[in-house]
């Protein structure tokens, strides 16, 4: 294992500022003249997922420049470092070895923890224990589990699950309500076991168990953490603590025991299937040549869209109701990873980095914000995600869903010219003078980039592969921009300020003179509401 802490491991090829690299200038130039080619079908099959990149700007020069840029960034060397558990998270001096957690033949300590987890699940299932689960965790300790439970438990399961992430007391109030405390397991997922939201919500849950007369509340609580000692001190018994490793980033912890709730809510097969699918994508990422490497090609077109064409955001449009939580999941993955503008040498990147990520499942999204995507002044690239086969009994629903997905994509890409819009107005009987005016409103610019990602059907395997596709894409983009996709210093500062302000609101700490006038006013004004 190479993931021991050291301060000296700064990958040298990433130190070069991107803006100064001749390979970047070539790439940028080629990207400016590349176009969406409607006659091109650009398909890549990766771990059973079909990625259609036909809707992206392309040209032979751009393909060549992309490969040269990756070479200049020593892509092969960094990919090896990542997959071998080397120190890729240089600002925190550790690896980001989530791939080790899903390896088919994991290291003995990982295998042993997996075994402990499966034994716990097996006992709970065979004894039909825990009718209710309250999963307490936030960010990476929440979204992946929510995603998997919604994706595979959407039709209901014999256990009821509530998720509590937010510090807003209404969240824990709702999370505990309706459940019989004697039949409820509280799962606290926190890599650091210091996250204020999770610890406070955990305390409320413990009080709730105590208030119901549960003799040994800790026996109904589980902790999943990289700090077992802290969880132990907090009061969770050793046998109820599952281990996370320091080298698993919070937003990658879905691959660890954090998925206990998924297994209890749906099935342990879901975790195993997702791990297999993700491992297949890891394999593809490790071995496929650049031109056929799905995460790499997605990364390159994403860099074109963000850093050359200037799109400030990326829209995620899963045409699958079960994947609603994919949007916040990818939002955290991409924005926490790539929301940085200082490169590894400590200098500003000077080139726009990670886009804002947003979205909603189609077809709801079409009736919410697609107008903006089609005719708004900015627009955004879209990742359309759909399953070839549905798992319900109504083919006409799936046909309409697929048609909508393809239609939106086609409209964004092909657009509609003024002449076509005019002809349409005239054939629908609009009077000529009005038609000439109206046609302007019915023009679609077109040329808006998109990906189409097709899963054969939604299974744990395909979802695992899909998540790993995005993870590796993010890694490659971090490498190109020269930023560290595995830290999140920005979030830390806000946490620090919030902890001081909490004490000021409680009157335990003097007001800080360096606060702006507005913050000082509001602390004073809002104090009473927290008594
Ligand atoms: O939002 C910041 C963050 O550190 C995420 O990276 C992480 O997923 C989340 O907080 C929760 O952290 P923890 O699992 O340590 O409670």
Short mmCIF file of C-alpha atoms and ligand atoms in Angstrom, two decimals:
data_model
loop_
_atom_site.label_atom_id
_atom_site.label_comp_id
_atom_site.label_asym_id
_atom_site.label_seq_id
_atom_site.Cartn_x
_atom_site.Cartn_y
_atom_site.Cartn_z
CA UNK A 1 0.00 0.00 0.00
CA UNK A 2 1.42 3.37 -0.98
CA UNK A 3 -0.95 5.63 0.77
CA UNK A 4 1.14 6.66 3.74
CA UNK A 5 1.28 10.33 4.49
CA UNK A 6 4.12 12.38 3.07
CA UNK A 7 4.44 16.04 2.18
CA UNK A 8 6.85 15.63 -0.67
CA UNK A 9 4.71 13.81 -3.21
CA UNK A 10 3.70 16.55 -5.62
CA UNK A 11 3.30 15.05 -9.10
CA UNK A 12 5.72 17.06 -11.22
CA UNK A 13 3.82 16.97 -14.52
CA UNK A 14 0.89 18.71 -12.82
CA UNK A 15 3.01 21.63 -11.67
CA UNK A 16 3.15 23.21 -15.10
CA UNK A 17 0.45 25.86 -15.37
CA UNK A 18 -2.10 24.71 -17.95
CA UNK A 19 -2.25 28.11 -19.63
CA UNK A 20 1.51 27.94 -20.33
CA UNK A 21 1.49 24.47 -21.88
CA UNK A 22 1.96 24.51 -25.67
CA UNK A 23 -0.23 21.38 -25.79
CA UNK A 24 -3.04 23.37 -24.14
CA UNK A 25 -2.76 26.17 -26.68
CA UNK A 26 -3.04 23.63 -29.50
CA UNK A 27 -6.00 21.96 -27.84
CA UNK A 28 -7.72 25.29 -27.30
CA UNK A 29 -7.19 26.32 -30.91
CA UNK A 30 -8.47 23.00 -32.26
CA UNK A 31 -11.51 23.19 -29.95
CA UNK A 32 -12.44 26.62 -31.28
CA UNK A 33 -12.84 25.33 -34.82
CA UNK A 34 -14.37 21.94 -33.93
CA UNK A 35 -18.10 21.46 -34.53
CA UNK A 36 -20.91 19.05 -33.75
CA UNK A 37 -20.96 16.82 -36.83
CA UNK A 38 -24.53 15.54 -37.39
CA UNK A 39 -23.30 12.77 -39.68
CA UNK A 40 -21.01 11.30 -37.03
CA UNK A 41 -21.94 8.47 -34.66
CA UNK A 42 -19.38 8.40 -31.84
CA UNK A 43 -20.11 5.46 -29.55
CA UNK A 44 -18.01 3.96 -26.79
CA UNK A 45 -19.03 0.84 -24.90
CA UNK A 46 -17.64 0.77 -21.37
CA UNK A 47 -18.56 -1.86 -18.77
CA UNK A 48 -21.85 -2.44 -20.55
CA UNK A 49 -22.74 1.26 -20.72
CA UNK A 50 -23.01 2.95 -24.11
CA UNK A 51 -21.67 6.47 -24.23
CA UNK A 52 -22.71 8.44 -27.30
CA UNK A 53 -20.46 11.46 -27.76
CA UNK A 54 -21.91 12.38 -31.17
CA UNK A 55 -23.39 15.56 -29.69
CA UNK A 56 -19.98 16.97 -28.74
CA UNK A 57 -17.79 19.30 -30.76
CA UNK A 58 -15.21 17.30 -32.66
CA UNK A 59 -12.52 17.30 -35.34
CA UNK A 60 -9.49 15.13 -36.12
CA UNK A 61 -7.24 17.99 -34.94
CA UNK A 62 -9.04 18.13 -31.60
CA UNK A 63 -8.71 14.40 -31.07
CA UNK A 64 -4.99 14.60 -31.73
CA UNK A 65 -4.56 17.63 -29.50
CA UNK A 66 -6.50 15.91 -26.70
CA UNK A 67 -4.16 12.92 -26.76
CA UNK A 68 -1.12 15.23 -26.76
CA UNK A 69 -2.49 17.21 -23.83
CA UNK A 70 -2.99 14.05 -21.79
CA UNK A 71 0.53 12.96 -22.59
CA UNK A 72 1.90 16.32 -21.48
CA UNK A 73 0.05 15.84 -18.19
CA UNK A 74 1.47 12.30 -17.82
CA UNK A 75 -2.01 10.85 -17.76
CA UNK A 76 -0.75 7.25 -17.80
CA UNK A 77 1.51 7.86 -14.78
CA UNK A 78 -1.17 9.61 -12.75
CA UNK A 79 -3.80 7.02 -13.58
CA UNK A 80 -1.41 4.34 -12.31
CA UNK A 81 -0.78 6.34 -9.15
CA UNK A 82 -4.52 6.67 -8.54
CA UNK A 83 -5.31 3.02 -9.13
CA UNK A 84 -2.38 1.80 -7.04
CA UNK A 85 -3.37 3.92 -4.07
CA UNK A 86 -0.52 6.41 -4.41
CA UNK A 87 -0.70 9.92 -3.04
CA UNK A 88 -2.89 11.74 -5.51
CA UNK A 89 -4.46 13.96 -2.86
CA UNK A 90 -1.29 15.98 -2.41
CA UNK A 91 -2.68 18.82 -0.31
CA UNK A 92 -3.81 16.31 2.32
CA UNK A 93 -0.90 13.93 1.73
CA UNK A 94 -2.91 10.80 1.04
CA UNK A 95 -4.32 8.51 -1.62
CA UNK A 96 -7.84 8.45 -3.00
CA UNK A 97 -8.10 4.72 -3.22
CA UNK A 98 -11.85 4.15 -3.48
CA UNK A 99 -11.13 1.70 -6.31
CA UNK A 100 -9.55 -0.63 -3.71
CA UNK A 101 -12.88 -0.88 -1.91
CA UNK A 102 -14.59 -2.36 -4.96
CA UNK A 103 -11.76 -4.54 -6.21
CA UNK A 104 -12.90 -8.13 -6.84
CA UNK A 105 -10.03 -9.42 -4.69
CA UNK A 106 -9.50 -6.69 -2.09
CA UNK A 107 -6.66 -6.44 0.45
CA UNK A 108 -7.18 -8.58 3.59
CA UNK A 109 -8.22 -5.68 5.87
CA UNK A 110 -10.81 -4.49 3.35
CA UNK A 111 -12.09 -8.04 2.84
CA UNK A 112 -12.34 -8.55 6.60
CA UNK A 113 -14.39 -5.38 7.12
CA UNK A 114 -16.65 -6.33 4.19
CA UNK A 115 -17.15 -9.72 5.81
CA UNK A 116 -18.07 -8.14 9.18
CA UNK A 117 -20.57 -5.90 7.42
CA UNK A 118 -22.19 -8.75 5.51
CA UNK A 119 -22.43 -10.80 8.71
CA UNK A 120 -24.20 -7.92 10.46
CA UNK A 121 -26.64 -7.60 7.54
CA UNK A 122 -27.20 -11.34 7.41
CA UNK A 123 -27.98 -11.54 11.13
CA UNK A 124 -30.35 -8.56 10.97
CA UNK A 125 -32.14 -10.00 7.95
CA UNK A 126 -32.41 -13.55 9.22
CA UNK A 127 -33.75 -12.32 12.58
CA UNK A 128 -36.04 -9.87 10.76
CA UNK A 129 -34.67 -7.13 13.02
CA UNK A 130 -35.03 -3.39 12.56
CA UNK A 131 -38.26 -2.51 10.89
CA UNK A 132 -37.01 1.09 10.59
CA UNK A 133 -33.68 2.67 9.77
CA UNK A 134 -32.74 6.29 10.37
CA UNK A 135 -29.65 7.04 8.34
CA UNK A 136 -27.84 10.09 9.69
CA UNK A 137 -25.03 11.55 7.58
CA UNK A 138 -24.41 14.41 5.19
CA UNK A 139 -22.70 14.98 1.84
CA UNK A 140 -20.81 11.88 0.82
CA UNK A 141 -22.13 10.09 3.88
CA UNK A 142 -25.64 10.59 2.58
CA UNK A 143 -26.14 11.07 -1.18
CA UNK A 144 -24.78 7.76 -2.43
CA UNK A 145 -26.97 5.82 -0.03
CA UNK A 146 -30.02 7.90 -0.85
CA UNK A 147 -29.31 7.36 -4.53
CA UNK A 148 -29.04 3.58 -4.26
CA UNK A 149 -32.05 3.22 -1.96
CA UNK A 150 -34.24 5.31 -4.29
CA UNK A 151 -32.90 3.53 -7.38
CA UNK A 152 -33.63 0.01 -6.14
CA UNK A 153 -36.12 0.48 -3.35
CA UNK A 154 -38.49 2.84 -5.19
CA UNK A 155 -41.32 0.29 -5.10
CA UNK A 156 -41.06 -0.03 -1.31
CA UNK A 157 -39.18 -2.44 0.94
CA UNK A 158 -40.09 -4.21 4.15
CA UNK A 159 -37.90 -1.82 6.12
CA UNK A 160 -38.75 1.86 6.29
CA UNK A 161 -35.84 4.25 5.82
CA UNK A 162 -35.60 7.91 6.70
CA UNK A 163 -32.58 10.01 5.81
CA UNK A 164 -31.52 12.86 8.05
CA UNK A 165 -28.74 15.11 6.84
CA UNK A 166 -29.63 18.72 7.54
CA UNK A 167 -28.98 20.43 10.91
CA UNK A 168 -32.42 22.02 10.58
CA UNK A 169 -34.26 20.46 13.52
CA UNK A 170 -37.27 19.80 11.31
CA UNK A 171 -35.17 17.20 9.49
CA UNK A 172 -34.51 15.04 12.56
CA UNK A 173 -38.03 15.68 13.81
CA UNK A 174 -39.41 14.28 10.56
CA UNK A 175 -36.76 11.56 10.44
CA UNK A 176 -37.78 10.10 13.78
CA UNK A 177 -41.50 10.60 13.53
CA UNK A 178 -43.76 7.69 12.77
CA UNK A 179 -41.15 5.15 13.84
CA UNK A 180 -41.36 2.86 16.86
CA UNK A 181 -38.07 3.48 18.73
CA UNK A 182 -37.83 -0.18 19.78
CA UNK A 183 -37.76 -1.29 16.20
CA UNK A 184 -35.45 1.40 14.89
CA UNK A 185 -31.75 1.23 14.05
CA UNK A 186 -29.87 4.52 13.94
CA UNK A 187 -26.99 4.52 11.44
CA UNK A 188 -24.53 7.37 11.86
CA UNK A 189 -22.25 7.72 8.86
CA UNK A 190 -19.41 10.18 9.21
CA UNK A 191 -15.88 9.72 8.00
CA UNK A 192 -14.55 12.36 10.39
CA UNK A 193 -17.08 11.85 13.18
CA UNK A 194 -16.78 15.59 13.79
CA UNK A 195 -19.46 16.85 11.42
CA UNK A 196 -21.78 19.07 13.46
CA UNK A 197 -24.94 18.08 11.62
CA UNK A 198 -24.37 14.36 12.10
CA UNK A 199 -23.32 14.58 15.74
CA UNK A 200 -26.24 16.82 16.76
CA UNK A 201 -28.77 14.71 14.86
CA UNK A 202 -27.21 11.59 16.40
CA UNK A 203 -27.68 13.08 19.88
CA UNK A 204 -31.34 13.78 19.16
CA UNK A 205 -31.79 10.21 18.00
CA UNK A 206 -30.16 8.86 21.15
CA UNK A 207 -32.34 11.09 23.33
CA UNK A 208 -35.37 9.84 21.43
CA UNK A 209 -34.41 6.23 22.17
CA UNK A 210 -33.80 7.07 25.84
CA UNK A 211 -37.07 8.94 26.14
CA UNK A 212 -38.88 5.87 24.83
CA UNK A 213 -37.36 3.80 27.63
CA UNK A 214 -34.89 1.87 25.50
CA UNK A 215 -32.53 0.42 28.13
CA UNK A 216 -29.36 0.43 26.06
CA UNK A 217 -29.73 3.01 23.28
CA UNK A 218 -26.20 2.39 22.00
CA UNK A 219 -27.17 -1.16 21.08
CA UNK A 220 -29.48 0.37 18.49
CA UNK A 221 -26.85 2.66 17.04
CA UNK A 222 -24.21 2.06 14.40
CA UNK A 223 -21.27 4.24 13.41
CA UNK A 224 -19.38 4.10 10.12
CA UNK A 225 -16.26 6.19 10.40
CA UNK A 226 -12.53 6.55 9.86
CA UNK A 227 -12.26 7.61 13.53
CA UNK A 228 -13.43 4.57 15.50
CA UNK A 229 -11.92 5.97 18.72
CA UNK A 230 -14.02 9.10 18.50
CA UNK A 231 -17.16 7.07 17.81
CA UNK A 232 -16.29 4.86 20.79
CA UNK A 233 -15.93 7.90 23.04
CA UNK A 234 -19.24 9.20 21.70
CA UNK A 235 -20.80 6.01 23.03
CA UNK A 236 -21.07 3.60 20.14
CA UNK A 237 -19.95 0.07 21.12
CA UNK A 238 -16.97 -1.35 19.27
CA UNK A 239 -18.96 -4.15 17.68
CA UNK A 240 -21.22 -1.52 16.13
CA UNK A 241 -18.46 0.52 14.54
CA UNK A 242 -17.56 -0.15 10.91
CA UNK A 243 -14.34 1.16 9.59
CA UNK A 244 -13.62 3.62 6.83
CA UNK A 245 -10.08 4.30 5.74
CA UNK A 246 -8.43 7.69 5.76
CA UNK A 247 -7.72 7.31 2.03
CA UNK A 248 -11.42 7.10 1.15
CA UNK A 249 -12.62 10.60 0.29
CA UNK A 250 -16.00 11.49 1.82
CA UNK A 251 -17.63 11.75 -1.61
CA UNK A 252 -16.40 8.27 -2.49
CA UNK A 253 -17.51 6.58 0.72
CA UNK A 254 -20.50 4.93 -0.94
CA UNK A 255 -18.11 2.08 -1.73
CA UNK A 256 -17.51 1.44 1.97
CA UNK A 257 -19.64 0.27 4.90
CA UNK A 258 -21.53 3.58 4.54
CA UNK A 259 -23.76 1.54 2.22
CA UNK A 260 -24.98 -0.54 5.16
CA UNK A 261 -28.31 1.28 4.98
CA UNK A 262 -28.64 0.38 1.29
CA UNK A 263 -28.13 -3.28 2.13
CA UNK A 264 -30.63 -3.23 4.99
CA UNK A 265 -33.18 -1.25 3.02
CA UNK A 266 -32.92 -3.09 -0.28
CA UNK A 267 -30.41 -5.94 -0.27
CA UNK A 268 -26.75 -6.73 0.25
CA UNK A 269 -26.75 -7.76 -3.42
CA UNK A 270 -27.11 -4.10 -4.33
CA UNK A 271 -23.77 -3.24 -2.72
CA UNK A 272 -22.07 -6.24 -4.28
CA UNK A 273 -23.53 -5.53 -7.72
CA UNK A 274 -22.56 -1.85 -7.60
CA UNK A 275 -19.03 -2.78 -6.60
CA UNK A 276 -18.78 -5.20 -9.52
CA UNK A 277 -20.03 -2.64 -12.03
CA UNK A 278 -17.68 0.03 -10.71
CA UNK A 279 -14.75 -2.42 -10.81
CA UNK A 280 -15.57 -3.17 -14.46
CA UNK A 281 -15.46 0.55 -15.20
CA UNK A 282 -12.14 0.83 -13.30
CA UNK A 283 -10.83 -1.87 -15.55
CA UNK A 284 -12.03 -0.09 -18.67
CA UNK A 285 -10.49 3.17 -17.45
CA UNK A 286 -7.19 1.41 -16.76
CA UNK A 287 -6.97 -0.41 -20.07
CA UNK A 288 -8.97 1.15 -22.90
CA UNK A 289 -6.95 3.22 -25.36
CA UNK A 290 -7.43 6.97 -25.09
CA UNK A 291 -9.75 7.25 -28.12
CA UNK A 292 -12.04 4.54 -26.74
CA UNK A 293 -11.76 5.39 -23.09
CA UNK A 294 -15.19 6.62 -21.95
CA UNK A 295 -14.17 8.63 -18.84
CA UNK A 296 -11.26 10.18 -20.72
CA UNK A 297 -13.33 11.21 -23.72
CA UNK A 298 -16.06 12.59 -21.47
CA UNK A 299 -13.43 14.54 -19.58
CA UNK A 300 -11.94 16.03 -22.74
CA UNK A 301 -15.27 17.16 -24.16
CA UNK A 302 -16.16 18.58 -20.74
CA UNK A 303 -12.95 20.64 -20.79
CA UNK A 304 -13.81 21.89 -24.29
CA UNK A 305 -17.28 22.92 -23.12
CA UNK A 306 -16.11 24.61 -19.93
CA UNK A 307 -12.69 26.03 -20.69
CA UNK A 308 -12.94 26.84 -24.39
CA UNK A 309 -16.62 27.29 -25.26
CA UNK A 310 -17.22 28.96 -21.90
CA UNK A 311 -20.26 27.02 -20.67
CA UNK A 312 -20.47 27.72 -16.95
CA UNK A 313 -22.59 24.73 -16.06
CA UNK A 314 -23.36 21.12 -16.86
CA UNK A 315 -26.89 19.80 -16.80
CA UNK A 316 -27.54 16.22 -15.72
CA UNK A 317 -30.79 14.86 -17.15
CA UNK A 318 -31.48 11.29 -16.04
CA UNK A 319 -34.52 10.09 -17.97
CA UNK A 320 -35.30 7.70 -15.18
CA UNK A 321 -37.44 8.63 -12.22
CA UNK A 322 -35.46 6.24 -10.01
CA UNK A 323 -32.29 8.28 -10.54
CA UNK A 324 -33.51 11.57 -9.09
CA UNK A 325 -30.73 11.52 -6.50
CA UNK A 326 -28.10 11.09 -9.16
CA UNK A 327 -28.19 14.86 -9.65
CA UNK A 328 -27.09 15.87 -6.13
CA UNK A 329 -24.71 12.92 -6.05
CA UNK A 330 -22.89 14.08 -9.18
CA UNK A 331 -23.22 17.66 -8.03
CA UNK A 332 -21.14 16.87 -4.95
CA UNK A 333 -18.73 14.67 -6.87
CA UNK A 334 -18.03 17.28 -9.52
CA UNK A 335 -18.39 20.53 -7.62
CA UNK A 336 -16.55 19.53 -4.45
CA UNK A 337 -13.83 17.98 -6.59
CA UNK A 338 -13.43 20.55 -9.33
CA UNK A 339 -14.63 23.75 -7.68
CA UNK A 340 -11.09 25.06 -7.39
CA UNK A 341 -9.13 27.71 -9.18
CA UNK A 342 -5.62 27.32 -7.79
CA UNK A 343 -3.37 24.70 -9.34
CA UNK A 344 -0.99 22.33 -7.63
CA UNK A 345 1.84 24.81 -7.81
CA UNK A 346 -0.30 27.27 -5.83
CA UNK A 347 -0.92 29.64 -8.75
CA UNK A 348 -4.32 30.67 -10.19
CA UNK A 349 -5.36 28.32 -13.00
CA UNK A 350 -6.30 31.27 -15.28
CA UNK A 351 -8.61 28.98 -17.26
CA UNK A 352 -12.19 28.26 -16.16
CA UNK A 353 -12.35 25.00 -14.18
CA UNK A 354 -15.22 22.79 -12.94
CA UNK A 355 -18.71 23.86 -14.06
CA UNK A 356 -21.74 24.22 -11.83
CA UNK A 357 -23.72 20.98 -12.01
CA UNK A 358 -27.50 20.93 -11.85
CA UNK A 359 -30.44 19.01 -13.18
CA UNK A 360 -33.60 17.01 -12.58
CA UNK A 361 -35.03 13.85 -14.06
CA UNK A 362 -36.65 14.11 -17.47
CA UNK A 363 -39.45 14.59 -18.29
CA UNK A 364 -40.09 16.83 -15.24
CA UNK A 365 -37.04 18.86 -16.23
CA UNK A 366 -38.57 19.62 -19.62
CA UNK A 367 -41.46 21.35 -17.91
CA UNK A 368 -39.21 23.21 -15.50
CA UNK A 369 -36.08 24.60 -17.15
CA UNK A 370 -35.55 23.10 -20.59
CA UNK A 371 -36.86 26.31 -22.17
CA UNK A 372 -33.70 27.98 -20.84
CA UNK A 373 -31.53 25.20 -22.27
CA UNK A 374 -33.11 25.55 -25.69
CA UNK A 375 -33.36 29.29 -26.12
CA UNK A 376 -31.72 30.98 -23.11
CA UNK A 377 -28.70 33.17 -23.79
CA UNK A 378 -26.23 30.90 -21.93
CA UNK A 379 -27.41 27.34 -22.33
CA UNK A 380 -25.53 24.37 -20.90
CA UNK A 381 -24.18 21.05 -22.11
CA UNK A 382 -26.46 18.21 -21.08
CA UNK A 383 -25.72 14.62 -20.05
CA UNK A 384 -28.80 12.63 -21.02
CA UNK A 385 -28.93 9.34 -19.12
CA UNK A 386 -31.48 6.68 -19.97
CA UNK A 387 -32.12 2.95 -19.70
CA UNK A 388 -32.78 0.96 -22.87
CA UNK A 389 -35.20 -1.26 -20.94
CA UNK A 390 -37.54 -0.32 -18.15
CA UNK A 391 -38.53 -2.56 -15.24
CA UNK A 392 -42.25 -1.82 -15.20
CA UNK A 393 -45.09 -3.30 -17.18
CA UNK A 394 -46.09 -0.39 -19.42
CA UNK A 395 -44.07 -0.25 -22.65
CA UNK A 396 -45.90 2.86 -23.85
CA UNK A 397 -44.54 4.81 -20.86
CA UNK A 398 -41.03 3.83 -21.71
CA UNK A 399 -41.53 4.57 -25.41
CA UNK A 400 -42.72 8.10 -24.61
CA UNK A 401 -39.87 8.59 -22.13
CA UNK A 402 -37.25 7.50 -24.67
CA UNK A 403 -38.82 9.63 -27.39
CA UNK A 404 -38.70 12.68 -25.15
CA UNK A 405 -35.08 12.10 -24.29
CA UNK A 406 -34.06 11.72 -27.94
CA UNK A 407 -36.21 14.67 -28.98
CA UNK A 408 -34.69 17.10 -26.49
CA UNK A 409 -31.22 16.05 -27.44
CA UNK A 410 -31.93 16.38 -31.14
CA UNK A 411 -33.47 19.84 -30.68
CA UNK A 412 -30.50 21.06 -28.64
CA UNK A 413 -28.04 19.74 -31.14
CA UNK A 414 -29.70 20.42 -34.46
CA UNK A 415 -31.72 23.50 -33.61
CA UNK A 416 -34.19 25.07 -36.03
CA UNK A 417 -33.34 27.76 -38.55
CA UNK A 418 -35.41 30.89 -39.21
CA UNK A 419 -36.41 29.50 -42.61
CA UNK A 420 -37.67 26.26 -41.08
CA UNK A 421 -39.48 28.12 -38.34
CA UNK A 422 -41.12 30.39 -40.93
CA UNK A 423 -42.18 27.45 -43.07
CA UNK A 424 -43.71 25.82 -40.00
CA UNK A 425 -45.65 28.95 -39.12
CA UNK A 426 -46.94 29.30 -42.68
CA UNK A 427 -47.99 25.66 -43.01
CA UNK A 428 -49.85 25.89 -39.73
CA UNK A 429 -51.92 28.71 -41.22
CA UNK A 430 -50.34 31.81 -39.63
CA UNK A 431 -50.89 34.89 -41.76
CA UNK A 432 -47.58 35.77 -43.63
CA UNK A 433 -46.73 39.08 -41.92
CA UNK A 434 -47.32 37.63 -38.47
CA UNK A 435 -45.45 34.46 -39.47
CA UNK A 436 -42.31 36.48 -40.33
CA UNK A 437 -42.36 38.00 -36.87
CA UNK A 438 -43.38 34.87 -35.01
CA UNK A 439 -40.71 32.73 -36.68
CA UNK A 440 -37.97 34.66 -34.82
CA UNK A 441 -39.38 33.37 -31.55
CA UNK A 442 -39.39 29.82 -32.81
CA UNK A 443 -35.75 29.64 -33.88
CA UNK A 444 -33.49 27.26 -31.94
CA UNK A 445 -29.79 28.08 -32.04
CA UNK A 446 -28.72 24.42 -31.96
CA UNK A 447 -25.10 23.31 -31.69
CA UNK A 448 -25.52 22.80 -27.94
CA UNK A 449 -23.31 19.94 -26.78
CA UNK A 450 -24.64 16.83 -25.10
CA UNK A 451 -23.78 13.27 -24.14
CA UNK A 452 -26.17 10.38 -24.28
CA UNK A 453 -25.44 7.64 -21.76
CA UNK A 454 -27.47 4.48 -22.24
CA UNK A 455 -27.67 1.77 -19.56
CA UNK A 456 -29.08 -1.54 -20.79
CA UNK A 457 -31.33 -1.39 -17.72
CA UNK A 458 -30.99 -0.01 -14.22
CA UNK A 459 -29.21 -2.61 -12.14
CA UNK A 460 -26.72 -2.33 -9.28
CA UNK A 461 -24.02 -3.27 -11.80
CA UNK A 462 -24.88 -0.53 -14.30
CA UNK A 463 -25.36 2.10 -11.60
CA UNK A 464 -21.96 1.21 -10.13
CA UNK A 465 -20.37 1.50 -13.56
CA UNK A 466 -22.09 4.83 -14.18
CA UNK A 467 -20.82 6.34 -10.92
CA UNK A 468 -17.29 5.14 -11.61
CA UNK A 469 -17.51 6.67 -15.10
CA UNK A 470 -18.15 10.08 -13.54
CA UNK A 471 -15.50 9.58 -10.85
CA UNK A 472 -12.81 8.88 -13.41
CA UNK A 473 -13.98 11.69 -15.66
CA UNK A 474 -13.56 14.07 -12.72
CA UNK A 475 -10.09 12.71 -12.01
CA UNK A 476 -8.97 13.30 -15.61
CA UNK A 477 -10.36 16.82 -15.62
CA UNK A 478 -8.58 17.60 -12.35
CA UNK A 479 -5.36 16.39 -13.95
CA UNK A 480 -5.83 18.53 -17.07
CA UNK A 481 -6.64 21.66 -15.08
CA UNK A 482 -3.80 20.85 -12.69
CA UNK A 483 -5.99 20.99 -9.56
CA UNK A 484 -6.46 18.55 -6.72
CA UNK A 485 -9.88 16.94 -7.11
CA UNK A 486 -9.67 15.21 -3.74
CA UNK A 487 -9.62 18.03 -1.18
CA UNK A 488 -12.33 20.54 -0.18
CA UNK A 489 -10.68 23.35 1.75
CA UNK A 490 -13.39 25.79 0.73
CA UNK A 491 -16.02 23.91 2.72
CA UNK A 492 -13.82 23.89 5.79
CA UNK A 493 -13.68 27.67 6.22
CA UNK A 494 -17.48 27.96 6.24
CA UNK A 495 -17.65 25.23 8.90
CA UNK A 496 -15.16 27.11 11.07
CA UNK A 497 -17.11 30.36 10.84
CA UNK A 498 -20.38 28.56 11.59
CA UNK A 499 -18.95 27.10 14.77
CA UNK A 500 -17.98 30.58 16.08
CA UNK A 501 -21.34 32.04 15.06
CA UNK A 502 -23.20 29.22 16.82
CA UNK A 503 -21.52 30.20 20.08
CA UNK A 504 -22.17 33.90 19.45
CA UNK A 505 -25.86 33.19 18.87
CA UNK A 506 -25.88 31.28 22.16
CA UNK A 507 -24.28 34.28 23.90
CA UNK A 508 -21.26 32.17 24.91
CA UNK A 509 -18.79 34.17 22.86
CA UNK A 510 -18.28 37.87 22.33
CA UNK A 511 -19.23 39.27 18.95
CA UNK A 512 -16.28 39.30 16.61
CA UNK A 513 -15.30 42.83 15.68
CA UNK A 514 -14.06 41.72 12.28
CA UNK A 515 -17.58 40.68 11.19
CA UNK A 516 -19.32 42.97 8.76
CA UNK A 517 -22.12 45.23 10.02
CA UNK A 518 -24.84 43.05 8.55
CA UNK A 519 -23.61 39.83 10.20
CA UNK A 520 -23.30 41.64 13.55
CA UNK A 521 -26.82 43.02 13.20
CA UNK A 522 -28.30 39.63 12.39
CA UNK A 523 -26.52 37.78 15.19
CA UNK A 524 -28.00 40.27 17.60
CA UNK A 525 -31.41 40.24 16.00
CA UNK A 526 -31.70 36.44 15.69
CA UNK A 527 -30.29 35.47 19.10
CA UNK A 528 -33.75 35.29 20.66
CA UNK A 529 -35.03 32.73 18.20
CA UNK A 530 -32.39 30.25 19.38
CA UNK A 531 -33.08 30.48 23.14
O1 LIG B 1 -19.08 18.86 2.73
C1 LIG B 1 -17.79 18.64 3.20
C2 LIG B 1 -17.62 17.23 3.63
O2 LIG B 1 -16.38 17.17 4.20
C3 LIG B 1 -17.78 16.21 2.50
O3 LIG B 1 -16.64 16.03 1.77
C4 LIG B 1 -18.24 15.01 3.24
O4 LIG B 1 -18.84 14.09 2.39
C5 LIG B 1 -19.19 15.62 4.23
O5 LIG B 1 -18.58 16.85 4.60
C6 LIG B 1 -19.47 14.80 5.45
O6 LIG B 1 -18.30 14.52 6.15
P1 LIG B 1 -18.21 13.35 7.22
O7 LIG B 1 -18.47 12.07 6.50
O8 LIG B 1 -16.84 13.43 7.78
O9 LIG B 1 -19.27 13.61 8.24
#
